[in-house]
Amino acid sequence: FPEMLSNPRLIPVQGALNVVMNQNVSLSCHSDSGTPPVRYTLFKHNQKISTLNRPDLTPGLFNLTINSASDVGEYKCKAENNISGGGKYSNSLNFTLKEPISKPMLSSPTSQAKEGQNVTLSCLSENGSLPITYMFFKGRKSISPPVKMQKREAAVIFLFMNSSSDFGTYKCRAENSFRNNTKYSNSFNFTLAEERSHSQPLIISLGLILLLFIVGFALAIPFFIIPSYKASE
């Protein structure tokens, strides 16, 4: 007697849902029971991609190429035979695009600081699949535990410039699940800000007073010399 199809199962042939750009993938859609022939249809985001006909209960194999970010997302398949009515739908599969990270940028609101001052460092890779793990270094020494960011946001650390040894060159490192893809940032240097001497404003004030005294004295000379000269005549 004719038998309705069971719900098909959609699985990746390679077994992995993490893909890279331009990768070829195969999806298998298979109903274990039901009366053949069977028609399998693959959907992506509810849009029909391809249809295969099978004379028996062998799986329908769909070959895809991941050419862009729009090729990842939710996939489903539908199985139909002559008595299945509207057909039976499979589970959903979601591909995740693995993208190598770009060189991270290390930055800070200031490049000069005083001893005893708090400063911040930010590290961000603009491109690359998430999550991204960041680490901060001074020279070759790590100064932070790994910071894993699940969003496209900068990792930030706070530093206390306790002594002259805290000034110098800093870097950060970024990595994700893309194999052999660790990137280091540009170098960032903190320099010691020159502190203005407390005596400098006093010296400037005294200089201005002396200058005003000299100008005033020069202007007053005619009023003293001319009357005394006339008196002597």
Tab-separated table of C-alpha atoms in Angstrom:
chain	number	residue	atom	x	y	z
A	1	PHE	CA	0.000	0.000	0.000
A	2	PRO	CA	1.274	3.558	-0.664
A	3	GLU	CA	2.917	5.057	2.415
A	4	MET	CA	3.399	8.700	3.326
A	5	LEU	CA	6.954	9.939	3.691
A	6	SER	CA	8.570	10.450	7.051
A	7	ASN	CA	9.970	13.857	7.923
A	8	PRO	CA	13.312	14.160	6.118
A	9	ARG	CA	16.595	14.842	7.877
A	10	LEU	CA	18.912	17.535	6.517
A	11	ILE	CA	22.573	17.047	7.405
A	12	PRO	CA	25.903	18.352	6.083
A	13	VAL	CA	27.861	15.602	4.329
A	14	GLN	CA	31.144	16.896	5.750
A	15	GLY	CA	29.649	17.148	9.231
A	16	ALA	CA	30.731	20.758	9.838
A	17	LEU	CA	28.584	23.876	9.767
A	18	ASN	CA	31.489	26.321	10.042
A	19	VAL	CA	32.514	27.312	6.523
A	20	VAL	CA	34.928	29.701	4.834
A	21	MET	CA	34.455	31.864	1.779
A	22	ASN	CA	34.382	30.006	-1.573
A	23	GLN	CA	34.009	26.634	0.161
A	24	ASN	CA	32.021	23.829	-1.528
A	25	VAL	CA	29.542	22.065	0.754
A	26	SER	CA	27.066	19.211	0.296
A	27	LEU	CA	23.764	18.747	2.084
A	28	SER	CA	21.918	15.456	2.316
A	29	CYS	CA	18.117	15.388	2.526
A	30	HIS	CA	16.669	11.961	3.300
A	31	SER	CA	13.307	10.449	4.289
A	32	ASP	CA	13.820	7.037	5.896
A	33	SER	CA	10.377	5.678	5.017
A	34	GLY	CA	7.617	6.249	2.500
A	35	THR	CA	6.629	5.195	-0.989
A	36	PRO	CA	8.941	6.385	-3.797
A	37	PRO	CA	9.481	8.188	-6.069
A	38	VAL	CA	10.513	11.128	-3.871
A	39	ARG	CA	11.020	14.764	-4.781
A	40	TYR	CA	13.425	16.722	-2.546
A	41	THR	CA	13.455	20.527	-2.551
A	42	LEU	CA	16.070	22.666	-0.789
A	43	PHE	CA	15.155	26.061	0.656
A	44	LYS	CA	17.286	28.910	1.952
A	45	HIS	CA	15.441	31.500	4.033
A	46	ASN	CA	12.184	30.008	2.658
A	47	GLN	CA	13.291	30.550	-0.947
A	48	LYS	CA	13.538	27.556	-3.256
A	49	ILE	CA	17.128	26.754	-4.249
A	50	SER	CA	16.993	23.419	-6.067
A	51	THR	CA	14.854	20.299	-6.621
A	52	LEU	CA	15.964	16.662	-7.047
A	53	ASN	CA	13.911	13.595	-7.992
A	54	ARG	CA	14.774	10.147	-6.636
A	55	PRO	CA	13.166	6.907	-7.896
A	56	ASP	CA	13.833	5.251	-4.533
A	57	LEU	CA	14.599	6.225	-0.939
A	58	THR	CA	18.206	7.230	-1.547
A	59	PRO	CA	19.160	10.685	-0.182
A	60	GLY	CA	18.982	13.805	-2.269
A	61	LEU	CA	22.409	15.480	-2.345
A	62	PHE	CA	22.594	19.250	-2.858
A	63	ASN	CA	25.966	20.824	-3.705
A	64	LEU	CA	26.510	24.450	-2.752
A	65	THR	CA	29.309	27.008	-2.923
A	66	ILE	CA	29.590	29.647	-0.215
A	67	ASN	CA	30.387	32.728	-2.287
A	68	SER	CA	29.258	35.459	0.107
A	69	ALA	CA	27.793	36.126	3.522
A	70	SER	CA	24.304	35.851	2.006
A	71	ASP	CA	24.959	32.134	1.332
A	72	VAL	CA	25.010	31.297	5.036
A	73	GLY	CA	21.935	31.169	7.226
A	74	GLU	CA	18.984	28.819	7.590
A	75	TYR	CA	18.482	25.910	5.197
A	76	LYS	CA	15.583	23.417	5.103
A	77	CYS	CA	14.443	20.702	2.735
A	78	LYS	CA	11.060	19.282	1.838
A	79	ALA	CA	10.256	15.734	0.781
A	80	GLU	CA	7.195	14.893	-1.330
A	81	ASN	CA	5.736	11.793	-2.969
A	82	ASN	CA	2.471	11.132	-4.763
A	83	ILE	CA	0.438	10.872	-1.558
A	84	SER	CA	2.227	13.283	0.785
A	85	GLY	CA	-0.097	16.207	0.253
A	86	GLY	CA	1.858	19.357	1.121
A	87	GLY	CA	5.051	17.424	1.759
A	88	LYS	CA	7.137	16.976	4.891
A	89	TYR	CA	9.768	19.463	6.060
A	90	SER	CA	13.121	18.751	7.643
A	91	ASN	CA	14.996	20.298	10.526
A	92	SER	CA	16.835	23.600	9.984
A	93	LEU	CA	20.568	23.918	9.369
A	94	ASN	CA	22.516	27.127	9.870
A	95	PHE	CA	25.935	27.677	8.370
A	96	THR	CA	28.340	30.032	10.097
A	97	LEU	CA	30.902	31.869	8.008
A	98	LYS	CA	34.438	31.738	9.377
A	99	GLU	CA	36.390	34.813	8.317
A	100	PRO	CA	40.046	35.550	9.080
A	101	ILE	CA	40.560	38.546	11.338
A	102	SER	CA	42.120	41.772	10.150
A	103	LYS	CA	45.092	43.412	11.831
A	104	PRO	CA	43.836	44.917	15.105
A	105	MET	CA	44.230	48.601	15.891
A	106	LEU	CA	45.604	49.609	19.293
A	107	SER	CA	44.675	53.083	20.493
A	108	SER	CA	44.272	55.311	23.532
A	109	PRO	CA	42.731	58.744	24.127
A	110	THR	CA	46.184	60.022	25.093
A	111	SER	CA	49.797	59.152	24.355
A	112	GLN	CA	51.233	61.195	27.235
A	113	ALA	CA	50.694	60.556	30.906
A	114	LYS	CA	52.072	61.481	34.295
A	115	GLU	CA	53.243	59.113	36.985
A	116	GLY	CA	50.248	58.121	39.098
A	117	GLN	CA	47.788	58.586	36.232
A	118	ASN	CA	45.224	56.047	34.969
A	119	VAL	CA	45.090	55.419	31.201
A	120	THR	CA	43.171	53.068	28.879
A	121	LEU	CA	44.116	50.953	25.874
A	122	SER	CA	41.616	49.732	23.257
A	123	CYS	CA	42.174	46.899	20.743
A	124	LEU	CA	39.791	46.164	17.847
A	125	SER	CA	39.785	44.024	14.689
A	126	GLU	CA	37.314	45.505	12.199
A	127	ASN	CA	36.873	42.211	10.309
A	128	GLY	CA	36.802	38.540	11.251
A	129	SER	CA	34.255	36.045	12.503
A	130	LEU	CA	33.277	36.252	16.158
A	131	PRO	CA	34.170	35.611	18.889
A	132	ILE	CA	37.579	37.300	18.862
A	133	THR	CA	40.073	36.890	21.698
A	134	TYR	CA	42.421	39.772	22.524
A	135	MET	CA	45.578	39.957	24.626
A	136	PHE	CA	47.670	42.993	25.579
A	137	PHE	CA	51.450	43.155	25.798
A	138	LYS	CA	54.135	45.538	27.005
A	139	GLY	CA	57.182	44.650	24.998
A	140	ARG	CA	56.957	40.852	24.825
A	141	LYS	CA	55.351	40.428	28.237
A	142	SER	CA	51.632	39.739	28.521
A	143	ILE	CA	49.900	42.243	30.803
A	144	SER	CA	46.333	40.891	30.660
A	145	PRO	CA	44.426	37.612	30.613
A	146	PRO	CA	42.690	36.728	27.320
A	147	VAL	CA	39.653	38.950	26.673
A	148	LYS	CA	36.991	37.196	24.541
A	149	MET	CA	34.600	39.540	22.740
A	150	GLN	CA	31.318	38.106	21.446
A	151	LYS	CA	30.395	41.388	19.721
A	152	ARG	CA	32.213	43.690	17.304
A	153	GLU	CA	33.504	45.840	20.132
A	154	ALA	CA	36.975	46.832	21.272
A	155	ALA	CA	38.622	45.074	24.181
A	156	VAL	CA	39.665	47.682	26.763
A	157	ILE	CA	42.135	47.497	29.638
A	158	PHE	CA	42.969	50.067	32.304
A	159	LEU	CA	46.553	50.822	33.252
A	160	PHE	CA	48.015	52.652	36.236
A	161	MET	CA	51.234	54.461	35.350
A	162	ASN	CA	52.888	53.822	38.662
A	163	SER	CA	56.497	54.454	37.662
A	164	SER	CA	58.758	55.177	34.708
A	165	SER	CA	58.873	51.434	33.928
A	166	ASP	CA	55.175	51.568	32.980
A	167	PHE	CA	55.933	53.879	30.074
A	168	GLY	CA	57.069	52.468	26.731
A	169	THR	CA	55.739	50.371	23.849
A	170	TYR	CA	52.504	48.384	23.999
A	171	LYS	CA	50.864	45.963	21.522
A	172	CYS	CA	47.792	43.742	21.353
A	173	ARG	CA	47.059	40.410	19.676
A	174	ALA	CA	43.814	39.161	18.134
A	175	GLU	CA	42.748	35.638	17.149
A	176	ASN	CA	39.558	33.729	16.360
A	177	SER	CA	38.594	30.173	15.387
A	178	PHE	CA	40.096	30.570	11.930
A	179	ARG	CA	43.138	28.299	12.009
A	180	ASN	CA	46.645	29.846	12.006
A	181	ASN	CA	45.285	33.359	11.935
A	182	THR	CA	46.840	35.358	14.781
A	183	LYS	CA	47.385	39.060	14.114
A	184	TYR	CA	49.379	41.662	16.080
A	185	SER	CA	48.526	45.328	16.228
A	186	ASN	CA	50.548	48.454	15.639
A	187	SER	CA	52.803	49.640	18.455
A	188	PHE	CA	51.558	52.304	20.847
A	189	ASN	CA	53.889	54.371	23.015
A	190	PHE	CA	53.102	56.113	26.271
A	191	THR	CA	55.530	58.931	27.036
A	192	LEU	CA	56.009	60.871	30.264
A	193	ALA	CA	54.282	64.242	30.138
A	194	GLU	CA	56.507	67.174	31.079
A	195	GLU	CA	55.287	68.846	34.235
A	196	ARG	CA	55.385	72.640	34.203
A	197	SER	CA	57.566	74.093	36.952
A	198	HIS	CA	55.669	75.819	39.754
A	199	SER	CA	58.193	78.706	39.694
A	200	GLN	CA	57.574	79.485	36.017
A	201	PRO	CA	54.396	81.569	36.550
A	202	LEU	CA	56.194	83.517	39.321
A	203	ILE	CA	59.127	84.328	37.047
A	204	ILE	CA	56.786	85.505	34.299
A	205	SER	CA	54.905	87.752	36.764
A	206	LEU	CA	58.104	89.297	38.097
A	207	GLY	CA	59.315	89.931	34.561
A	208	LEU	CA	56.107	91.747	33.660
A	209	ILE	CA	56.310	93.904	36.806
A	210	LEU	CA	59.925	94.810	36.016
A	211	LEU	CA	59.007	95.672	32.425
A	212	LEU	CA	56.146	97.929	33.575
A	213	PHE	CA	58.488	99.625	36.068
A	214	ILE	CA	61.063	100.351	33.350
A	215	VAL	CA	58.431	101.725	30.958
A	216	GLY	CA	56.921	103.856	33.714
A	217	PHE	CA	60.341	105.191	34.696
A	218	ALA	CA	61.152	106.044	31.086
A	219	LEU	CA	57.876	107.945	30.694
A	220	ALA	CA	58.467	109.863	33.937
A	221	ILE	CA	61.984	111.098	33.062
A	222	PRO	CA	60.823	114.139	31.007
A	223	PHE	CA	58.635	115.352	33.859
A	224	PHE	CA	61.637	115.411	36.245
A	225	ILE	CA	64.488	116.469	33.966
A	226	ILE	CA	62.808	119.386	32.074
A	227	PRO	CA	61.503	121.242	35.167
A	228	SER	CA	64.886	120.972	36.906
A	229	TYR	CA	66.640	122.218	33.771
A	230	LYS	CA	64.410	125.310	33.596
A	231	ALA	CA	64.907	125.986	37.275
A	232	SER	CA	68.682	126.052	36.851
A	233	GLU	CA	68.377	128.766	34.173
